[in-house]
Amino acid sequence: MAKKQKKDPEKPSTAWQGTYGDMITLMLCFFVALYDPTETDAVQMAALSASIQNNNPGGGISISQGRLADMGNVVSSLPSLEKGSHLGPTMKKAISIFQPDIKSTKVTVTSDERGIVISLISDAFFEQGSADLNIDETRETLIRLSQFFNEDKVKDLRYRIEGHTDNTPVPITSVFQSNWELSATRAANVLHYLSDFGVDEGKFSIAGYADTRPQFTNETEEGRAYNRRVDIIILDEGHF
């Protein structure tokens, strides 16, 4: 008598995959519905994007690496590392207002542990070795700065204006004894101009750092040009 042939085992059913896929899709839709983009911290999102793309701050919008050692970071300033949500809308506003200046490399908008940093590239605003503002070339930018700091959501914050130079010594004939005086005077002159347009001086402090905090190497002319800058910092709460 012939033996009966064994049947191949039936393949497991895949009907469950349709149900599983529907469940995952519904969960995705649920979390998308919960997401509120207005609650996103623009500063942190920009930092994440910059770290992924490995951007640098030269002539555009990026996030500069924080210098905790240089800033003398202590326990009392640690809250500043958690960027306050109030700086998110301020960052967006700054990027929007200064788009023309960012494209022309007169201004960069960056962020570090101190807060939002609006950098005025010194070659556009000052002649080399001078602290006199080049009003003819930068008038529109300076007016935008004044308008920005008079905005309702910005004018109650605190700011610091920092002057920087490259490592080129001032000429013997200069009215400044060193780059320290030059950098501090540049910061003060920017504040005086903003004050003339109604910005509250009482919200600002100034500092001059000479060539002690370069962003780029001083070995090249391009690097020195970016190091000759004035930074206007919208301070995070931990650095008031």
Short mmCIF file of N, CA, C and O in Angstrom, two decimals, residues 162-227:
data_model
loop_
_atom_site.label_atom_id
_atom_site.label_comp_id
_atom_site.label_asym_id
_atom_site.label_seq_id
_atom_site.Cartn_x
_atom_site.Cartn_y
_atom_site.Cartn_z
N GLU A 162 30.25 93.32 23.98
CA GLU A 162 31.65 92.95 24.15
C GLU A 162 32.45 93.33 22.91
O GLU A 162 32.10 92.96 21.79
N GLY A 163 33.53 94.07 23.12
CA GLY A 163 34.43 94.42 22.02
C GLY A 163 35.60 93.45 21.95
O GLY A 163 36.12 93.01 22.98
N HIS A 164 36.00 93.10 20.73
CA HIS A 164 37.12 92.16 20.51
C HIS A 164 38.02 92.70 19.40
O HIS A 164 37.56 93.42 18.51
N THR A 165 39.27 92.32 19.43
CA THR A 165 40.23 92.68 18.38
C THR A 165 40.97 91.43 17.94
O THR A 165 40.85 90.36 18.55
N ASP A 166 41.77 91.56 16.87
CA ASP A 166 42.71 90.49 16.55
C ASP A 166 43.99 90.73 17.34
O ASP A 166 44.03 91.57 18.24
N ASN A 167 45.04 89.99 17.01
CA ASN A 167 46.28 90.09 17.81
C ASN A 167 47.27 91.10 17.25
O ASN A 167 48.44 91.13 17.66
N THR A 168 46.83 91.94 16.29
CA THR A 168 47.71 92.97 15.75
C THR A 168 47.83 94.12 16.74
O THR A 168 46.81 94.71 17.14
N PRO A 169 49.03 94.47 17.19
CA PRO A 169 49.17 95.59 18.14
C PRO A 169 48.69 96.89 17.52
O PRO A 169 48.78 97.10 16.31
N VAL A 170 48.18 97.79 18.35
CA VAL A 170 47.77 99.10 17.85
C VAL A 170 49.02 99.87 17.43
O VAL A 170 50.10 99.70 18.02
N PRO A 171 48.92 100.73 16.42
CA PRO A 171 50.10 101.51 15.99
C PRO A 171 50.58 102.45 17.10
O PRO A 171 49.81 102.83 17.99
N ILE A 172 51.83 102.83 17.03
CA ILE A 172 52.40 103.75 18.01
C ILE A 172 51.68 105.09 18.00
O ILE A 172 51.53 105.76 19.02
N THR A 173 51.18 105.46 16.81
CA THR A 173 50.50 106.76 16.66
C THR A 173 49.03 106.71 17.09
O THR A 173 48.34 107.72 17.04
N SER A 174 48.55 105.53 17.52
CA SER A 174 47.13 105.38 17.87
C SER A 174 46.80 106.15 19.15
O SER A 174 47.66 106.33 20.02
N VAL A 175 45.54 106.58 19.25
CA VAL A 175 45.08 107.25 20.47
C VAL A 175 44.84 106.23 21.58
O VAL A 175 44.64 106.61 22.74
N PHE A 176 44.88 104.94 21.23
CA PHE A 176 44.67 103.87 22.21
C PHE A 176 46.01 103.29 22.64
O PHE A 176 46.90 103.06 21.81
N GLN A 177 46.14 103.05 23.92
CA GLN A 177 47.39 102.49 24.43
C GLN A 177 47.57 101.03 24.03
O GLN A 177 48.69 100.56 23.87
N SER A 178 46.44 100.31 23.89
CA SER A 178 46.52 98.90 23.54
C SER A 178 45.17 98.46 22.97
O SER A 178 44.22 99.25 22.90
N ASN A 179 45.11 97.19 22.59
CA ASN A 179 43.85 96.63 22.09
C ASN A 179 42.77 96.58 23.16
O ASN A 179 41.59 96.48 22.83
N TRP A 180 43.16 96.63 24.43
CA TRP A 180 42.16 96.64 25.50
C TRP A 180 41.30 97.90 25.41
O TRP A 180 40.07 97.83 25.45
N GLU A 181 41.95 99.03 25.30
CA GLU A 181 41.19 100.29 25.20
C GLU A 181 40.39 100.34 23.90
O GLU A 181 39.26 100.84 23.87
N LEU A 182 40.98 99.85 22.82
CA LEU A 182 40.31 99.86 21.52
C LEU A 182 39.03 99.02 21.57
O LEU A 182 37.96 99.47 21.13
N SER A 183 39.12 97.81 22.10
CA SER A 183 37.95 96.93 22.13
C SER A 183 36.85 97.49 23.03
O SER A 183 35.66 97.44 22.69
N ALA A 184 37.22 98.05 24.19
CA ALA A 184 36.23 98.60 25.11
C ALA A 184 35.55 99.83 24.51
O ALA A 184 34.33 100.02 24.65
N THR A 185 36.31 100.67 23.81
CA THR A 185 35.74 101.88 23.21
C THR A 185 34.79 101.53 22.07
O THR A 185 33.75 102.17 21.88
N ARG A 186 35.11 100.51 21.31
CA ARG A 186 34.19 100.07 20.26
C ARG A 186 32.86 99.63 20.86
O ARG A 186 31.79 99.98 20.34
N ALA A 187 32.92 98.87 21.94
CA ALA A 187 31.68 98.43 22.60
C ALA A 187 30.88 99.63 23.11
O ALA A 187 29.66 99.70 22.94
N ALA A 188 31.57 100.59 23.71
CA ALA A 188 30.90 101.78 24.24
C ALA A 188 30.27 102.60 23.12
O ALA A 188 29.15 103.12 23.27
N ASN A 189 30.95 102.72 21.98
CA ASN A 189 30.41 103.52 20.88
C ASN A 189 29.16 102.88 20.28
O ASN A 189 28.23 103.59 19.85
N VAL A 190 29.12 101.56 20.22
CA VAL A 190 27.90 100.89 19.76
C VAL A 190 26.74 101.19 20.72
O VAL A 190 25.62 101.49 20.29
N LEU A 191 27.02 101.13 22.02
CA LEU A 191 25.97 101.42 23.01
C LEU A 191 25.49 102.87 22.88
O LEU A 191 24.29 103.14 22.95
N HIS A 192 26.41 103.82 22.68
CA HIS A 192 26.02 105.22 22.55
C HIS A 192 25.11 105.41 21.33
O HIS A 192 24.14 106.17 21.40
N TYR A 193 25.42 104.72 20.25
CA TYR A 193 24.59 104.87 19.06
C TYR A 193 23.20 104.31 19.32
O TYR A 193 22.20 104.94 18.96
N LEU A 194 23.11 103.13 19.95
CA LEU A 194 21.79 102.55 20.25
C LEU A 194 21.01 103.46 21.18
O LEU A 194 19.79 103.63 21.04
N SER A 195 21.71 104.07 22.14
CA SER A 195 21.05 104.97 23.09
C SER A 195 20.47 106.19 22.37
O SER A 195 19.39 106.68 22.73
N ASP A 196 21.16 106.69 21.35
CA ASP A 196 20.67 107.83 20.59
C ASP A 196 19.34 107.52 19.91
O ASP A 196 18.55 108.43 19.62
N PHE A 197 19.07 106.24 19.66
CA PHE A 197 17.82 105.83 19.03
C PHE A 197 16.81 105.31 20.05
O PHE A 197 15.87 104.61 19.70
N GLY A 198 17.00 105.65 21.31
CA GLY A 198 15.99 105.37 22.32
C GLY A 198 16.13 104.07 23.08
O GLY A 198 15.25 103.71 23.86
N VAL A 199 17.21 103.35 22.87
CA VAL A 199 17.42 102.10 23.62
C VAL A 199 17.84 102.45 25.05
O VAL A 199 18.61 103.37 25.28
N ASP A 200 17.32 101.72 26.01
CA ASP A 200 17.59 101.98 27.43
C ASP A 200 19.00 101.53 27.79
O ASP A 200 19.28 100.32 27.85
N GLU A 201 19.90 102.47 28.06
CA GLU A 201 21.28 102.13 28.43
C GLU A 201 21.35 101.32 29.70
O GLU A 201 22.29 100.55 29.92
N GLY A 202 20.36 101.50 30.58
CA GLY A 202 20.39 100.81 31.86
C GLY A 202 20.27 99.31 31.76
O GLY A 202 20.55 98.59 32.73
N LYS A 203 19.86 98.81 30.60
CA LYS A 203 19.73 97.37 30.39
C LYS A 203 21.03 96.74 29.90
O LYS A 203 21.11 95.53 29.75
N PHE A 204 22.05 97.58 29.64
CA PHE A 204 23.28 97.09 29.02
C PHE A 204 24.46 97.17 29.98
O PHE A 204 24.50 98.00 30.89
N SER A 205 25.43 96.31 29.74
CA SER A 205 26.78 96.46 30.30
C SER A 205 27.75 96.30 29.13
O SER A 205 27.38 95.79 28.08
N ILE A 206 28.97 96.79 29.30
CA ILE A 206 29.96 96.68 28.23
C ILE A 206 31.23 96.05 28.77
O ILE A 206 31.51 96.09 29.97
N ALA A 207 32.01 95.47 27.86
CA ALA A 207 33.29 94.86 28.23
C ALA A 207 34.20 94.88 27.02
O ALA A 207 33.75 94.85 25.87
N GLY A 208 35.51 94.95 27.27
CA GLY A 208 36.51 94.86 26.21
C GLY A 208 37.45 93.71 26.49
O GLY A 208 37.97 93.58 27.59
N TYR A 209 37.66 92.84 25.50
CA TYR A 209 38.47 91.63 25.70
C TYR A 209 39.74 91.62 24.85
O TYR A 209 40.45 90.61 24.84
N ALA A 210 39.99 92.71 24.12
CA ALA A 210 41.18 92.77 23.26
C ALA A 210 41.22 91.53 22.36
O ALA A 210 40.22 91.19 21.72
N ASP A 211 42.36 90.80 22.34
CA ASP A 211 42.48 89.63 21.46
C ASP A 211 42.44 88.32 22.25
O ASP A 211 42.87 87.28 21.76
N THR A 212 41.88 88.36 23.47
CA THR A 212 41.96 87.18 24.35
C THR A 212 40.91 86.12 24.05
O THR A 212 41.02 85.00 24.55
N ARG A 213 39.89 86.44 23.23
CA ARG A 213 38.83 85.46 22.94
C ARG A 213 38.57 85.37 21.44
O ARG A 213 37.49 85.70 20.96
N PRO A 214 39.57 84.92 20.69
CA PRO A 214 39.37 84.79 19.25
C PRO A 214 38.40 83.66 18.91
O PRO A 214 38.36 82.63 19.60
N GLN A 215 37.64 83.84 17.85
CA GLN A 215 36.77 82.77 17.36
C GLN A 215 37.48 81.92 16.31
O GLN A 215 37.15 80.77 16.12
N PHE A 216 38.44 82.54 15.63
CA PHE A 216 39.17 81.85 14.57
C PHE A 216 40.66 82.11 14.75
O PHE A 216 41.06 82.94 15.57
N THR A 217 41.45 81.45 13.97
CA THR A 217 42.89 81.64 14.06
C THR A 217 43.27 83.04 13.62
O THR A 217 42.68 83.61 12.70
N ASN A 218 44.28 83.59 14.29
CA ASN A 218 44.82 84.89 13.89
C ASN A 218 45.96 84.75 12.87
O ASN A 218 46.63 85.73 12.56
N GLU A 219 46.15 83.54 12.37
CA GLU A 219 47.23 83.30 11.41
C GLU A 219 46.85 83.71 10.00
O GLU A 219 47.71 83.79 9.13
N THR A 220 45.55 83.91 9.74
CA THR A 220 45.10 84.30 8.41
C THR A 220 44.37 85.64 8.48
O THR A 220 43.81 86.00 9.52
N GLU A 221 44.36 86.37 7.37
CA GLU A 221 43.67 87.66 7.32
C GLU A 221 42.16 87.48 7.52
O GLU A 221 41.51 88.28 8.20
N GLU A 222 41.61 86.42 6.94
CA GLU A 222 40.17 86.16 7.11
C GLU A 222 39.84 85.88 8.57
O GLU A 222 38.84 86.38 9.10
N GLY A 223 40.68 85.09 9.23
CA GLY A 223 40.46 84.80 10.64
C GLY A 223 40.55 86.05 11.49
O GLY A 223 39.73 86.27 12.39
N ARG A 224 41.53 86.89 11.22
CA ARG A 224 41.67 88.14 11.98
C ARG A 224 40.47 89.06 11.74
O ARG A 224 40.00 89.74 12.67
N ALA A 225 39.92 89.05 10.51
CA ALA A 225 38.77 89.90 10.21
C ALA A 225 37.56 89.49 11.04
O ALA A 225 36.82 90.34 11.54
N TYR A 226 37.35 88.19 11.22
CA TYR A 226 36.22 87.72 12.02
C TYR A 226 36.47 87.92 13.52
O TYR A 226 35.53 88.09 14.30
N ASN A 227 37.72 87.90 13.92
CA ASN A 227 38.03 88.14 15.34
C ASN A 227 37.84 89.59 15.73
O ASN A 227 37.59 89.90 16.90
#
